Amino acid sequence: MTNTLTIRRPDDWHVHLRDGQMLKDVVDFTARQFGRAIIMPNLKPPVTTVEAGRAYRERIMAAVDPALDFTPLMTAYLTDGMDASEIERGHAEGVFTAAKLYPANATTNSSHGVTDVVKIHDTLETMQRIGMPLLIHGEVTDQHVDIFDREAVFIDQVLQELVQDFPGLKVVFEHITTKDAVDFVMESGPNIAATITPHHLDFNRNAIFQGGIRPHFYCLPIAKRELHRDALRKAATSGNAKFFLGTDTAPHVVAAKESACGCAGIFCAPHAMESYAKTFDEEKALDKLEGFASLFGPAFYGLPVNEGTMTLTRKDNTVPASITADGTEAIPFHAGETLAWSVN
Ligand code: NCD
Ligand code: ZN
């Protein structure tokens, strides 16, 4: 039995750090575990300009513990009719690593998102030319489509065509939740990859309704049936470099989650690597964790792997019931559970 595992220092390719006091309270959880993180731009207002991206990066660097070696990789939030030259300039100046496509109103703070991909064709052409990755929240927003089908329908209605129209564009299909998405990524060319969260590997949709409604298991895309979770677990632990780590840690204060209309998002940063280790251990694939967490992401983005290592040890690790955040509390993923792995 493996009791200690040392891997290259990992990166998180999908993180919501928020802003203000919440940013100060949550950033070190990510920076302790990950060398770099792709920072989501869905602030209020969203990060749509180079100046806003630069300023947000400075606020993150001011908030993070200076003893931690952490680099935030910024993203631009795409909007209808956006000026492609702004994205190109942001990339050239080293501010924007990637750009994010939120279908309008798909999730938290996405009301300024894209209403039709046709409206960002100029930007996508530019991104394809300069080799800048497009990060996609892959769900249709049509309220007539069943919430559990929105990812699969997005593949059929939007993604297939987008990938055909821009065959050289690097695309990350983010936080995938279905077998349909796994199959799509496997059948696509090498420039199409996907991130997978710790929570979508850990539970299926039953968890949201276990004995009552459980808001801390609600995120978007929503967790699906067991067959989908199983496909995600197989993909993540397969050693296929198209699938890599992205936690989608998305903290909200307790009152915003435990409400008549609770926010989507799971705060998984505090024990992210321990949670992934649990899945890889259960799948008898601990030897595949390093590729998923530390090697495949940099390879896709064309970046060097991190210096330094992380050691995970088989040692009981109890997750706190809550964490101080934004003047109140947030509930972390696995709250109150004892995980079998600890990060040293
Ligand atoms: C994210 C958030 O809260 O910003 N929520 C979530 O459920 N994942 C938005 C997102 O990435 O969809
Ligand atoms: Zn997200």
Tab-separated table of C-alpha atoms and ligand atoms in Angstrom:
chain	number	residue	atom	x	y	z
A	1	MET	CA	0.000	0.000	0.000
A	2	THR	CA	1.272	3.487	-0.868
A	3	ASN	CA	1.508	5.629	2.257
A	4	THR	CA	3.513	8.567	0.963
A	5	LEU	CA	3.388	10.179	-2.417
A	6	THR	CA	5.697	12.951	-3.601
A	7	ILE	CA	4.732	14.756	-6.774
A	8	ARG	CA	5.760	17.925	-8.570
A	9	ARG	CA	4.052	20.960	-7.073
A	10	PRO	CA	0.587	21.023	-8.687
A	11	ASP	CA	-1.377	23.842	-10.352
A	12	ASP	CA	-5.092	24.620	-10.269
A	13	TRP	CA	-6.449	25.459	-13.724
A	14	HIS	CA	-9.805	26.885	-12.521
A	15	VAL	CA	-10.236	29.032	-9.397
A	16	HIS	CA	-12.633	31.719	-8.127
A	17	LEU	CA	-10.694	33.945	-5.721
A	18	ARG	CA	-13.348	36.696	-5.440
A	19	ASP	CA	-12.282	40.154	-4.278
A	20	GLY	CA	-12.021	42.389	-1.187
A	21	GLN	CA	-12.120	40.678	2.207
A	22	MET	CA	-13.237	37.342	0.722
A	23	LEU	CA	-10.131	37.318	-1.503
A	24	LYS	CA	-7.905	37.970	1.539
A	25	ASP	CA	-9.595	35.144	3.451
A	26	VAL	CA	-9.470	32.467	0.743
A	27	VAL	CA	-6.377	33.081	-1.421
A	28	ASP	CA	-3.864	31.317	0.853
A	29	PHE	CA	-5.833	28.054	0.725
A	30	THR	CA	-5.108	27.929	-2.998
A	31	ALA	CA	-1.561	29.314	-2.733
A	32	ARG	CA	-0.578	26.735	-0.094
A	33	GLN	CA	-1.345	23.834	-2.399
A	34	PHE	CA	-0.790	25.176	-5.895
A	35	GLY	CA	2.109	26.941	-7.608
A	36	ARG	CA	-0.146	28.628	-10.150
A	37	ALA	CA	-3.866	29.065	-10.638
A	38	ILE	CA	-6.053	30.195	-13.501
A	39	ILE	CA	-8.151	32.975	-11.972
A	40	MET	CA	-11.755	33.292	-13.091
A	41	PRO	CA	-12.845	36.794	-14.147
A	42	ASN	CA	-16.497	36.711	-12.976
A	43	LEU	CA	-16.192	39.634	-10.569
A	44	LYS	CA	-18.731	42.446	-10.320
A	45	PRO	CA	-18.035	44.077	-12.743
A	46	PRO	CA	-16.294	41.314	-14.733
A	47	VAL	CA	-12.653	41.540	-15.819
A	48	THR	CA	-13.001	42.650	-19.442
A	49	THR	CA	-10.022	44.979	-19.943
A	50	VAL	CA	-6.254	44.655	-19.669
A	51	GLU	CA	-6.232	47.331	-16.973
A	52	ALA	CA	-8.845	45.458	-14.906
A	53	GLY	CA	-6.851	42.217	-15.267
A	54	ARG	CA	-3.631	43.898	-14.176
A	55	ALA	CA	-5.316	45.596	-11.208
A	56	TYR	CA	-6.974	42.348	-10.077
A	57	ARG	CA	-3.644	40.526	-10.284
A	58	GLU	CA	-2.107	43.220	-8.057
A	59	ARG	CA	-4.901	42.851	-5.504
A	60	ILE	CA	-4.318	39.087	-5.450
A	61	MET	CA	-0.572	39.511	-4.960
A	62	ALA	CA	-1.216	42.018	-2.155
A	63	ALA	CA	-3.579	39.551	-0.442
A	64	VAL	CA	-1.473	36.379	-0.635
A	65	ASP	CA	0.987	35.421	2.109
A	66	PRO	CA	4.362	36.571	0.711
A	67	ALA	CA	6.025	33.425	2.079
A	68	LEU	CA	4.026	31.328	-0.387
A	69	ASP	CA	5.350	30.919	-3.914
A	70	PHE	CA	2.215	31.560	-5.964
A	71	THR	CA	1.517	32.957	-9.419
A	72	PRO	CA	-2.025	33.917	-10.451
A	73	LEU	CA	-2.678	33.464	-14.172
A	74	MET	CA	-5.343	35.916	-15.238
A	75	THR	CA	-8.228	35.470	-17.644
A	76	ALA	CA	-10.388	37.878	-19.622
A	77	TYR	CA	-14.168	37.642	-19.497
A	78	LEU	CA	-15.571	37.539	-23.040
A	79	THR	CA	-18.604	39.664	-23.886
A	80	ASP	CA	-20.657	40.164	-27.046
A	81	GLY	CA	-18.888	42.378	-29.554
A	82	MET	CA	-15.742	42.588	-27.419
A	83	ASP	CA	-12.731	44.272	-29.037
A	84	ALA	CA	-10.404	41.461	-30.107
A	85	SER	CA	-7.409	43.802	-29.934
A	86	GLU	CA	-7.891	44.210	-26.171
A	87	ILE	CA	-7.562	40.443	-25.700
A	88	GLU	CA	-4.553	40.307	-28.007
A	89	ARG	CA	-2.850	43.186	-26.180
A	90	GLY	CA	-3.574	41.574	-22.790
A	91	HIS	CA	-1.982	38.351	-23.986
A	92	ALA	CA	1.033	40.122	-25.530
A	93	GLU	CA	1.629	42.101	-22.331
A	94	GLY	CA	1.557	38.959	-20.215
A	95	VAL	CA	-1.614	39.928	-18.342
A	96	PHE	CA	-4.114	37.456	-19.814
A	97	THR	CA	-3.131	33.799	-20.038
A	98	ALA	CA	-6.535	32.752	-21.403
A	99	ALA	CA	-10.066	34.027	-22.014
A	100	LYS	CA	-13.289	32.720	-20.540
A	101	LEU	CA	-16.539	32.082	-22.356
A	102	TYR	CA	-19.575	32.178	-20.090
A	103	PRO	CA	-22.822	31.717	-21.964
A	104	ALA	CA	-24.904	34.699	-20.751
A	105	ASN	CA	-26.640	33.877	-17.437
A	106	ALA	CA	-25.245	30.342	-17.189
A	107	THR	CA	-23.967	30.827	-13.632
A	108	THR	CA	-22.859	33.294	-10.908
A	109	ASN	CA	-22.036	36.759	-12.322
A	110	SER	CA	-22.405	35.694	-15.934
A	111	SER	CA	-25.091	38.173	-16.976
A	112	HIS	CA	-22.549	39.980	-19.170
A	113	GLY	CA	-21.585	36.725	-20.878
A	114	VAL	CA	-21.861	35.796	-24.534
A	115	THR	CA	-25.386	35.500	-25.981
A	116	ASP	CA	-24.226	33.843	-29.231
A	117	VAL	CA	-20.778	32.576	-30.201
A	118	VAL	CA	-21.156	34.370	-33.551
A	119	LYS	CA	-20.720	37.611	-31.609
A	120	ILE	CA	-17.162	36.724	-30.583
A	121	HIS	CA	-15.931	35.211	-33.851
A	122	ASP	CA	-13.327	37.984	-34.334
A	123	THR	CA	-11.941	37.351	-30.867
A	124	LEU	CA	-11.841	33.590	-31.365
A	125	GLU	CA	-9.999	34.050	-34.663
A	126	THR	CA	-7.449	36.235	-32.902
A	127	MET	CA	-7.043	33.737	-30.072
A	128	GLN	CA	-6.558	30.900	-32.530
A	129	ARG	CA	-3.854	32.902	-34.332
A	130	ILE	CA	-1.923	33.826	-31.159
A	131	GLY	CA	-2.345	30.436	-29.449
A	132	MET	CA	-4.369	31.748	-26.506
A	133	PRO	CA	-6.591	29.146	-24.811
A	134	LEU	CA	-10.373	29.543	-24.694
A	135	LEU	CA	-11.912	28.333	-21.417
A	136	ILE	CA	-15.545	27.326	-21.727
A	137	HIS	CA	-18.352	27.019	-19.206
A	138	GLY	CA	-20.131	24.422	-21.305
A	139	GLU	CA	-23.845	24.675	-20.567
A	140	VAL	CA	-26.732	25.993	-22.630
A	141	THR	CA	-28.824	28.546	-20.800
A	142	ASP	CA	-32.199	27.817	-22.378
A	143	GLN	CA	-34.486	27.329	-19.384
A	144	HIS	CA	-36.508	24.810	-21.399
A	145	VAL	CA	-33.570	22.423	-21.397
A	146	ASP	CA	-33.461	20.182	-18.340
A	147	ILE	CA	-30.706	21.330	-15.969
A	148	PHE	CA	-29.121	17.857	-15.993
A	149	ASP	CA	-28.937	17.919	-19.823
A	150	ARG	CA	-27.467	21.381	-20.337
A	151	GLU	CA	-23.871	20.220	-20.734
A	152	ALA	CA	-24.683	17.468	-23.240
A	153	VAL	CA	-26.926	19.824	-25.227
A	154	PHE	CA	-24.149	22.439	-25.249
A	155	ILE	CA	-21.844	19.939	-26.939
A	156	ASP	CA	-24.395	19.305	-29.697
A	157	GLN	CA	-25.613	22.865	-30.158
A	158	VAL	CA	-22.468	24.942	-29.628
A	159	LEU	CA	-19.202	23.150	-28.978
A	160	GLN	CA	-19.065	20.808	-31.949
A	161	GLU	CA	-19.512	23.701	-34.356
A	162	LEU	CA	-17.108	25.982	-32.496
A	163	VAL	CA	-14.374	23.357	-32.651
A	164	GLN	CA	-15.005	22.819	-36.381
A	165	ASP	CA	-14.984	26.557	-37.120
A	166	PHE	CA	-11.727	27.105	-35.204
A	167	PRO	CA	-9.783	23.886	-35.681
A	168	GLY	CA	-6.536	25.353	-34.339
A	169	LEU	CA	-8.016	26.995	-31.242
A	170	LYS	CA	-6.901	25.618	-27.882
A	171	VAL	CA	-10.056	24.867	-25.890
A	172	VAL	CA	-10.466	23.818	-22.267
A	173	PHE	CA	-13.915	22.374	-21.624
A	174	GLU	CA	-14.100	23.291	-17.976
A	175	HIS	CA	-15.376	21.384	-14.948
A	176	ILE	CA	-16.889	18.595	-17.056
A	177	THR	CA	-19.647	16.575	-15.433
A	178	THR	CA	-20.851	14.047	-18.019
A	179	LYS	CA	-19.766	10.967	-19.929
A	180	ASP	CA	-20.826	12.920	-23.029
A	181	ALA	CA	-18.115	15.508	-22.282
A	182	VAL	CA	-15.497	12.824	-21.591
A	183	ASP	CA	-16.308	11.152	-24.920
A	184	PHE	CA	-16.305	14.444	-26.803
A	185	VAL	CA	-12.861	15.400	-25.454
A	186	MET	CA	-11.408	11.954	-26.176
A	187	GLU	CA	-12.683	12.028	-29.756
A	188	SER	CA	-11.445	15.584	-30.413
A	189	GLY	CA	-7.981	16.669	-31.520
A	190	PRO	CA	-5.044	17.353	-29.184
A	191	ASN	CA	-5.986	21.026	-28.755
A	192	ILE	CA	-9.199	20.099	-26.891
A	193	ALA	CA	-8.785	19.320	-23.172
A	194	ALA	CA	-10.919	19.351	-20.020
A	195	THR	CA	-10.622	20.086	-16.322
A	196	ILE	CA	-12.298	17.988	-13.616
A	197	THR	CA	-13.156	19.146	-10.078
A	198	PRO	CA	-12.630	17.131	-6.884
A	199	HIS	CA	-16.337	17.262	-6.061
A	200	HIS	CA	-17.598	15.937	-9.394
A	201	LEU	CA	-15.264	12.988	-8.857
A	202	ASP	CA	-16.504	12.467	-5.317
A	203	PHE	CA	-20.317	12.533	-5.386
A	204	ASN	CA	-23.247	12.181	-7.749
A	205	ARG	CA	-26.519	14.100	-7.779
A	206	ASN	CA	-28.021	12.091	-4.926
A	207	ALA	CA	-25.771	14.000	-2.516
A	208	ILE	CA	-27.710	17.210	-3.209
A	209	PHE	CA	-30.923	15.613	-1.907
A	210	GLN	CA	-29.662	13.222	0.789
A	211	GLY	CA	-32.410	13.334	3.457
A	212	GLY	CA	-33.241	16.947	2.562
A	213	ILE	CA	-31.863	19.709	0.353
A	214	ARG	CA	-28.141	20.168	0.811
A	215	PRO	CA	-27.008	23.510	-0.566
A	216	HIS	CA	-23.303	22.862	-0.003
A	217	PHE	CA	-23.412	20.183	-2.686
A	218	TYR	CA	-24.940	22.564	-5.222
A	219	CYS	CA	-22.663	23.913	-7.916
A	220	LEU	CA	-22.813	24.501	-11.647
A	221	PRO	CA	-22.641	22.493	-13.721
A	222	ILE	CA	-24.766	20.473	-11.310
A	223	ALA	CA	-23.587	16.962	-10.346
A	224	LYS	CA	-25.080	14.239	-12.565
A	225	ARG	CA	-25.927	10.508	-12.321
A	226	GLU	CA	-23.493	7.876	-11.095
A	227	LEU	CA	-22.690	6.711	-14.627
A	228	HIS	CA	-21.337	10.167	-15.372
A	229	ARG	CA	-19.300	10.337	-12.170
A	230	ASP	CA	-17.871	6.971	-13.050
A	231	ALA	CA	-16.824	8.202	-16.515
A	232	LEU	CA	-15.148	11.255	-14.943
A	233	ARG	CA	-13.244	9.070	-12.475
A	234	LYS	CA	-12.030	6.802	-15.259
A	235	ALA	CA	-10.945	9.798	-17.370
A	236	ALA	CA	-9.142	11.597	-14.532
A	237	THR	CA	-7.244	8.507	-13.423
A	238	SER	CA	-6.517	7.157	-16.918
A	239	GLY	CA	-3.268	9.013	-17.496
A	240	ASN	CA	-4.757	10.668	-20.593
A	241	ALA	CA	-3.124	14.125	-20.762
A	242	LYS	CA	-6.334	15.725	-22.074
A	243	PHE	CA	-7.796	15.626	-18.559
A	244	PHE	CA	-6.245	17.746	-15.834
A	245	LEU	CA	-6.905	19.413	-12.501
A	246	GLY	CA	-9.213	22.404	-12.065
A	247	THR	CA	-10.965	22.662	-8.709
A	248	ASP	CA	-13.570	25.338	-9.550
A	249	THR	CA	-13.322	26.338	-5.893
A	250	ALA	CA	-16.158	28.876	-5.586
A	251	PRO	CA	-16.594	30.221	-2.046
A	252	HIS	CA	-19.822	31.851	-0.938
A	253	VAL	CA	-20.662	32.858	2.643
A	254	VAL	CA	-23.037	30.539	4.501
A	255	ALA	CA	-26.005	32.911	4.238
A	256	ALA	CA	-25.667	33.037	0.441
A	257	LYS	CA	-25.664	29.226	0.227
A	258	GLU	CA	-28.300	28.473	2.884
A	259	SER	CA	-31.056	30.578	1.415
A	260	ALA	CA	-34.363	30.285	-0.442
A	261	CYS	CA	-32.315	30.889	-3.594
A	262	GLY	CA	-28.854	29.651	-2.723
A	263	CYS	CA	-25.761	30.395	-4.822
A	264	ALA	CA	-24.015	27.729	-6.859
A	265	GLY	CA	-20.441	26.906	-5.918
A	266	ILE	CA	-18.392	24.584	-3.732
A	267	PHE	CA	-15.502	25.900	-1.631
A	268	CYS	CA	-13.069	23.056	-2.226
A	269	ALA	CA	-9.709	24.874	-2.053
A	270	PRO	CA	-8.818	24.079	1.594
A	271	HIS	CA	-8.486	20.287	1.065
A	272	ALA	CA	-8.392	20.060	-2.712
A	273	MET	CA	-5.357	17.816	-3.090
A	274	GLU	CA	-6.439	15.562	-0.225
A	275	SER	CA	-9.791	15.147	-1.969
A	276	TYR	CA	-8.209	14.270	-5.329
A	277	ALA	CA	-5.869	11.853	-3.518
A	278	LYS	CA	-8.942	10.128	-2.037
A	279	THR	CA	-10.385	9.536	-5.511
A	280	PHE	CA	-7.109	8.380	-7.055
A	281	ASP	CA	-6.518	6.079	-4.067
A	282	GLU	CA	-10.018	4.589	-4.376
A	283	GLU	CA	-9.384	4.019	-8.089
A	284	LYS	CA	-5.996	2.414	-7.306
A	285	ALA	CA	-4.363	5.036	-9.482
A	286	LEU	CA	-2.213	7.100	-7.124
A	287	ASP	CA	0.598	6.762	-9.657
A	288	LYS	CA	-1.548	8.793	-12.091
A	289	LEU	CA	-2.109	11.744	-9.726
A	290	GLU	CA	1.065	13.616	-10.653
A	291	GLY	CA	0.253	13.731	-14.361
A	292	PHE	CA	-3.291	14.964	-13.692
A	293	ALA	CA	-2.315	17.513	-11.027
A	294	SER	CA	1.114	18.749	-12.063
A	295	LEU	CA	2.163	17.809	-15.604
A	296	PHE	CA	-0.725	17.758	-18.113
A	297	GLY	CA	-1.987	21.288	-17.387
A	298	PRO	CA	1.382	23.000	-17.988
A	299	ALA	CA	1.884	20.872	-21.127
A	300	PHE	CA	-1.459	22.031	-22.531
A	301	TYR	CA	-0.807	25.692	-21.692
A	302	GLY	CA	2.777	25.490	-22.997
A	303	LEU	CA	4.282	26.371	-19.616
A	304	PRO	CA	7.123	24.725	-17.693
A	305	VAL	CA	6.208	22.465	-14.767
A	306	ASN	CA	6.703	23.934	-11.295
A	307	GLU	CA	9.930	23.729	-9.381
A	308	GLY	CA	9.449	22.045	-6.043
A	309	THR	CA	7.314	19.161	-4.878
A	310	MET	CA	4.326	18.297	-2.706
A	311	THR	CA	4.203	15.292	-0.399
A	312	LEU	CA	0.921	13.610	0.467
A	313	THR	CA	0.855	11.227	3.410
A	314	ARG	CA	-1.731	8.675	4.463
A	315	LYS	CA	-2.677	10.336	7.747
A	316	ASP	CA	-6.134	11.205	9.131
A	317	ASN	CA	-7.076	14.766	8.395
A	318	THR	CA	-10.303	16.247	9.759
A	319	VAL	CA	-11.778	19.070	7.705
A	320	PRO	CA	-13.141	21.960	9.806
A	321	ALA	CA	-16.921	22.425	9.941
A	322	SER	CA	-16.529	26.010	8.748
A	323	ILE	CA	-13.905	28.576	7.803
A	324	THR	CA	-13.810	32.311	8.512
A	325	ALA	CA	-14.593	34.210	5.329
A	326	ASP	CA	-15.740	37.716	4.445
A	327	GLY	CA	-16.553	38.695	8.020
A	328	THR	CA	-18.575	35.540	8.543
A	329	GLU	CA	-18.180	31.897	7.537
A	330	ALA	CA	-17.985	29.627	4.517
A	331	ILE	CA	-18.450	25.852	4.551
A	332	PRO	CA	-15.605	23.938	2.912
A	333	PHE	CA	-16.055	20.800	0.823
A	334	HIS	CA	-15.839	17.677	3.079
A	335	ALA	CA	-16.722	19.821	6.150
A	336	GLY	CA	-16.508	17.708	9.298
A	337	GLU	CA	-15.257	14.609	7.427
A	338	THR	CA	-11.988	12.883	8.143
A	339	LEU	CA	-9.971	12.366	4.975
A	340	ALA	CA	-7.304	9.683	4.789
A	341	TRP	CA	-4.675	11.933	3.185
A	342	SER	CA	-2.757	14.961	4.431
A	343	VAL	CA	-0.563	17.428	2.610
A	344	ASN	CA	2.709	17.854	4.497
B	1	NCD	C1	-19.108	29.629	-9.776
B	1	NCD	C2	-19.119	30.876	-8.902
B	1	NCD	O1	-19.695	30.848	-7.818
B	1	NCD	O2	-18.509	31.899	-9.295
B	1	NCD	N1	-20.064	28.690	-9.275
B	1	NCD	C3	-20.088	27.355	-9.509
B	1	NCD	O3	-21.053	26.696	-9.118
B	1	NCD	N2	-19.097	26.752	-10.112
B	1	NCD	C4	-19.375	30.011	-11.176
B	1	NCD	C5	-19.031	28.939	-12.158
B	1	NCD	O4	-17.863	28.660	-12.399
B	1	NCD	O5	-19.957	28.364	-12.725
B	2	ZN	ZN	-15.981	28.201	-12.083
